[in-house]
Short mmCIF file of C-alpha atoms and ligand atoms in Angstrom, two decimals:
data_model
loop_
_atom_site.label_atom_id
_atom_site.label_comp_id
_atom_site.label_asym_id
_atom_site.label_seq_id
_atom_site.Cartn_x
_atom_site.Cartn_y
_atom_site.Cartn_z
CA MET A 22 -9.03 11.85 25.04
CA ASN A 23 -10.79 10.20 22.16
CA THR A 24 -13.92 12.10 21.16
CA PRO A 25 -16.22 9.78 19.23
CA ASP A 26 -17.24 11.24 15.89
CA LEU A 27 -21.00 10.89 16.37
CA PHE A 28 -22.06 12.68 13.23
CA ALA A 29 -19.79 10.94 10.73
CA HIS A 30 -22.64 9.00 9.14
CA GLU A 31 -24.70 12.08 8.53
CA ARG A 32 -21.81 13.98 6.96
CA ILE A 33 -20.69 11.35 4.47
CA GLY A 34 -21.67 12.24 0.93
CA GLN A 35 -22.26 15.91 1.70
CA ARG A 36 -20.78 18.63 -0.51
CA GLU A 37 -19.89 21.89 1.19
CA SER A 38 -19.04 24.87 -0.94
CA LEU A 39 -16.03 26.98 0.06
CA GLY A 40 -16.19 29.28 -2.95
CA PRO A 41 -17.30 29.39 -6.61
CA GLN A 42 -14.89 26.60 -7.59
CA SER A 43 -13.92 25.00 -4.30
CA LEU A 44 -15.65 22.48 -2.09
CA VAL A 45 -15.35 19.79 0.56
CA LEU A 46 -16.50 16.30 -0.41
CA ARG A 47 -17.29 14.69 2.95
CA GLY A 48 -16.12 11.11 3.26
CA PHE A 49 -15.25 10.86 -0.44
CA ALA A 50 -12.04 8.92 0.24
CA LEU A 51 -13.57 6.46 2.72
CA PRO A 52 -14.24 3.73 0.13
CA HIS A 53 -10.53 3.93 -0.79
CA ALA A 54 -9.09 4.06 2.73
CA GLU A 55 -8.39 0.30 2.89
CA ALA A 56 -6.25 0.57 -0.22
CA LEU A 57 -4.60 3.87 0.72
CA LEU A 58 -3.21 2.76 4.06
CA PRO A 59 -0.98 -0.10 2.82
CA ALA A 60 0.14 2.16 -0.02
CA ILE A 61 1.36 4.74 2.52
CA ALA A 62 3.44 2.06 4.26
CA ALA A 63 5.06 1.05 0.96
CA LEU A 64 5.72 4.67 0.04
CA GLU A 65 7.26 5.42 3.41
CA ALA A 66 9.62 2.44 3.07
CA ALA A 67 10.91 3.78 -0.27
CA ALA A 68 10.90 7.51 0.55
CA PRO A 69 10.66 8.17 4.31
CA PHE A 70 8.82 11.15 5.76
CA ARG A 71 11.24 13.95 6.63
CA HIS A 72 11.13 17.49 8.01
CA MET A 73 12.27 19.97 5.37
CA VAL A 74 13.62 23.47 5.86
CA THR A 75 11.88 26.52 4.37
CA PRO A 76 13.76 29.24 2.46
CA GLY A 77 13.39 31.35 5.60
CA GLY A 78 15.33 28.76 7.60
CA PHE A 79 12.47 27.21 9.58
CA THR A 80 12.12 23.46 9.92
CA MET A 81 8.56 22.47 9.01
CA SER A 82 6.51 20.84 11.78
CA VAL A 83 4.88 18.64 9.14
CA ALA A 84 6.93 15.69 7.85
CA LEU A 85 6.58 15.05 4.13
CA THR A 86 7.32 12.70 1.30
CA ASN A 87 6.12 12.45 -2.31
CA CYS A 88 5.09 10.04 -4.99
CA GLY A 89 4.55 10.56 -8.69
CA ARG A 90 6.82 11.93 -11.38
CA LEU A 91 7.36 15.20 -9.54
CA GLY A 92 7.80 15.80 -5.82
CA TRP A 93 7.48 19.10 -3.96
CA THR A 94 10.54 20.04 -1.93
CA THR A 95 11.88 22.98 -0.01
CA ASP A 96 15.31 23.99 1.25
CA ARG A 97 17.21 27.21 1.87
CA ARG A 98 17.25 27.91 -1.88
CA GLY A 99 13.48 27.84 -2.29
CA TYR A 100 10.40 25.74 -3.06
CA ARG A 101 10.37 23.62 -6.18
CA TYR A 102 9.30 20.39 -7.81
CA SER A 103 11.96 17.83 -8.56
CA THR A 104 11.97 14.45 -10.25
CA PHE A 105 14.19 12.93 -7.57
CA ASP A 106 14.21 12.59 -3.81
CA PRO A 107 16.99 14.90 -2.55
CA ASP A 108 17.73 12.53 0.37
CA SER A 109 18.29 9.40 -1.71
CA GLY A 110 19.02 10.85 -5.16
CA ARG A 111 16.47 8.37 -6.59
CA PRO A 112 13.25 9.16 -8.47
CA TRP A 113 10.21 9.52 -6.21
CA PRO A 114 8.17 6.30 -5.92
CA ALA A 115 5.50 5.92 -8.60
CA MET A 116 2.03 7.19 -7.78
CA PRO A 117 -0.09 4.15 -6.85
CA GLY A 118 -3.06 3.61 -9.16
CA VAL A 119 -5.51 3.93 -6.25
CA PHE A 120 -4.15 7.40 -5.46
CA ALA A 121 -4.47 8.69 -9.01
CA ALA A 122 -7.96 7.18 -9.43
CA LEU A 123 -9.22 8.80 -6.24
CA ALA A 124 -7.79 12.18 -7.22
CA ARG A 125 -9.34 12.03 -10.69
CA GLU A 126 -12.75 11.01 -9.32
CA ALA A 127 -12.73 13.78 -6.73
CA ALA A 128 -11.69 16.41 -9.30
CA ALA A 129 -14.46 15.24 -11.65
CA ALA A 130 -17.02 15.33 -8.81
CA ALA A 131 -16.00 18.96 -8.26
CA GLY A 132 -16.40 19.82 -11.96
CA PHE A 133 -12.79 19.48 -13.10
CA ASP A 134 -12.59 16.87 -15.84
CA ASP A 135 -9.39 15.28 -17.10
CA PHE A 136 -7.34 15.93 -14.00
CA GLN A 137 -4.01 14.19 -14.50
CA PRO A 138 -1.95 14.56 -11.34
CA ASP A 139 1.78 14.08 -11.77
CA ALA A 140 2.61 15.06 -8.19
CA CYS A 141 1.33 13.74 -4.86
CA LEU A 142 2.72 15.44 -1.78
CA VAL A 143 2.10 13.42 1.37
CA ASN A 144 2.11 15.41 4.61
CA ARG A 145 2.16 13.79 8.04
CA TYR A 146 0.94 15.83 11.00
CA VAL A 147 1.34 14.82 14.63
CA PRO A 148 -0.28 16.76 17.51
CA GLY A 149 0.93 20.37 17.42
CA ALA A 150 2.01 20.26 13.75
CA LYS A 151 0.57 22.96 11.51
CA MET A 152 0.79 24.50 8.06
CA SER A 153 0.96 28.28 7.85
CA LEU A 154 -1.21 30.16 5.37
CA HIS A 155 0.24 29.85 1.86
CA GLN A 156 -0.72 29.66 -1.80
CA ASP A 157 0.04 26.65 -4.01
CA ARG A 158 1.75 28.44 -6.86
CA ASN A 159 4.80 26.36 -7.83
CA GLU A 160 2.84 24.42 -10.44
CA ARG A 161 3.40 25.16 -14.10
CA ASP A 162 -0.24 25.07 -15.14
CA LEU A 163 -2.63 26.69 -12.70
CA ALA A 164 -5.65 25.63 -14.77
CA ALA A 165 -5.71 22.27 -12.97
CA PRO A 166 -7.18 22.10 -9.46
CA VAL A 167 -5.61 21.01 -6.18
CA VAL A 168 -7.11 17.85 -4.67
CA SER A 169 -6.42 17.33 -0.98
CA VAL A 170 -7.30 14.11 0.90
CA SER A 171 -7.39 13.84 4.69
CA LEU A 172 -6.92 10.64 6.71
CA GLY A 173 -6.57 10.15 10.44
CA MET A 174 -6.91 12.82 13.10
CA THR A 175 -9.28 15.72 12.55
CA ALA A 176 -7.70 19.01 11.49
CA THR A 177 -8.97 22.56 11.22
CA PHE A 178 -8.38 23.73 7.65
CA LEU A 179 -8.05 27.44 6.98
CA PHE A 180 -9.38 28.66 3.65
CA GLY A 181 -8.75 32.33 3.02
CA GLY A 182 -8.88 34.70 0.10
CA HIS A 183 -6.39 35.97 -2.47
CA ALA A 184 -4.51 38.13 0.01
CA ARG A 185 -2.71 36.68 3.03
CA THR A 186 -4.56 39.07 5.31
CA ASP A 187 -8.06 38.11 4.06
CA LYS A 188 -10.14 36.47 6.74
CA ALA A 189 -9.89 32.68 6.54
CA GLU A 190 -12.82 30.35 7.05
CA ARG A 191 -12.18 27.47 9.49
CA ILE A 192 -13.34 24.09 8.27
CA PRO A 193 -12.95 20.83 10.23
CA LEU A 194 -11.55 18.08 8.03
CA TYR A 195 -12.28 14.52 9.09
CA HIS A 196 -10.88 11.14 8.11
CA GLY A 197 -11.88 10.53 4.49
CA ASP A 198 -12.74 14.10 3.52
CA VAL A 199 -11.49 15.55 0.23
CA VAL A 200 -11.12 19.25 -0.55
CA VAL A 201 -10.88 20.45 -4.17
CA TRP A 202 -10.04 24.00 -5.18
CA GLY A 203 -9.38 25.31 -8.67
CA GLY A 204 -10.38 27.85 -11.29
CA VAL A 205 -11.02 31.24 -9.72
CA ASP A 206 -10.21 29.76 -6.29
CA ARG A 207 -6.95 28.08 -7.33
CA LEU A 208 -4.66 30.65 -5.68
CA ARG A 209 -6.55 31.14 -2.43
CA PHE A 210 -4.47 31.14 0.72
CA HIS A 211 -4.93 28.05 2.89
CA GLY A 212 -3.34 26.35 5.87
CA VAL A 213 -3.93 24.07 8.85
CA LEU A 214 -4.18 25.05 12.53
CA PRO A 215 -1.97 23.21 15.05
CA LEU A 216 -3.38 19.70 15.38
CA LYS A 217 -5.14 18.81 18.62
CA ASP A 218 -4.06 15.67 20.43
CA ASP A 219 -7.14 13.56 19.76
CA PRO A 220 -6.06 10.14 18.45
CA HIS A 221 -7.88 8.55 15.54
CA PRO A 222 -9.23 5.01 16.07
CA GLU A 223 -7.35 3.59 13.05
CA LEU A 224 -4.38 5.89 12.47
CA GLY A 225 -3.61 6.87 16.04
CA ARG A 226 -1.89 10.17 16.74
CA GLN A 227 -1.37 11.33 13.18
CA ARG A 228 -3.08 12.93 10.26
CA ILE A 229 -2.01 12.08 6.73
CA ASN A 230 -2.80 14.55 3.96
CA PHE A 231 -2.31 13.82 0.27
CA THR A 232 -2.17 16.82 -2.02
CA PHE A 233 -2.49 16.04 -5.72
CA ARG A 234 -1.47 18.54 -8.34
CA GLN A 235 -0.63 18.80 -12.00
CA ALA A 236 2.79 20.32 -11.47
CA GLY A 237 4.82 19.77 -14.61
C1 SIN B 547 -1.14 21.76 1.99
O1 SIN B 547 -1.65 22.83 1.77
O2 SIN B 547 -0.11 21.37 1.41
C2 SIN B 547 -1.72 20.81 3.02
C3 SIN B 547 -3.11 21.07 3.40
C4 SIN B 547 -3.61 20.05 4.39
O3 SIN B 547 -2.81 19.42 5.11
O4 SIN B 547 -4.84 19.84 4.50
FE1 FE2 B 548 -1.06 23.99 0.02
#
């Protein structure tokens, strides 16, 4: 089933507030998509996507890799940022210039100047993959925002409050959308519902999410 996205043109360029310092920038990454896709292929060749294990012993349904000076990892000992890929022992691939430029532009558009991401987590979702509600709190300096770029299949993003049990808003994220959250919203719980099997015309049966952070 391939539901055509009839309203894409009307959405592009819209800004939807999720909170005092958080918003969705509809279609913000579309002008960069042509450059992002080959960069993902190069990244994947150097540091393949893999399913990591959480401290609780669960294997994540999302496959991940990283680029930039610091990469987010998890294993039985906990979540952390590391300068090297635990599978290869090599440094993570450098963050492509197009990635960093997009992240900086999106942060600035959301009111966060001088965003200098040193970490880009790349998550790959296939149908059924999900991300449970969590806070991004492994970064050293929480003054910088989180910038999250979506490509491929549509996902339902959950954006909650400061307690895990706070009711979460459900926001569809389409190919090219960017979400930015920072400031008073920086520690809000968020996640992604299990992905529906609705292939994307260009990326097929996957969603790629890039999460940029100033981690170190
Ligand atoms: C994350 O919170 O790390 C990922 C969010 C997303 O996939 O949109
Ligand atoms: Fe997150």
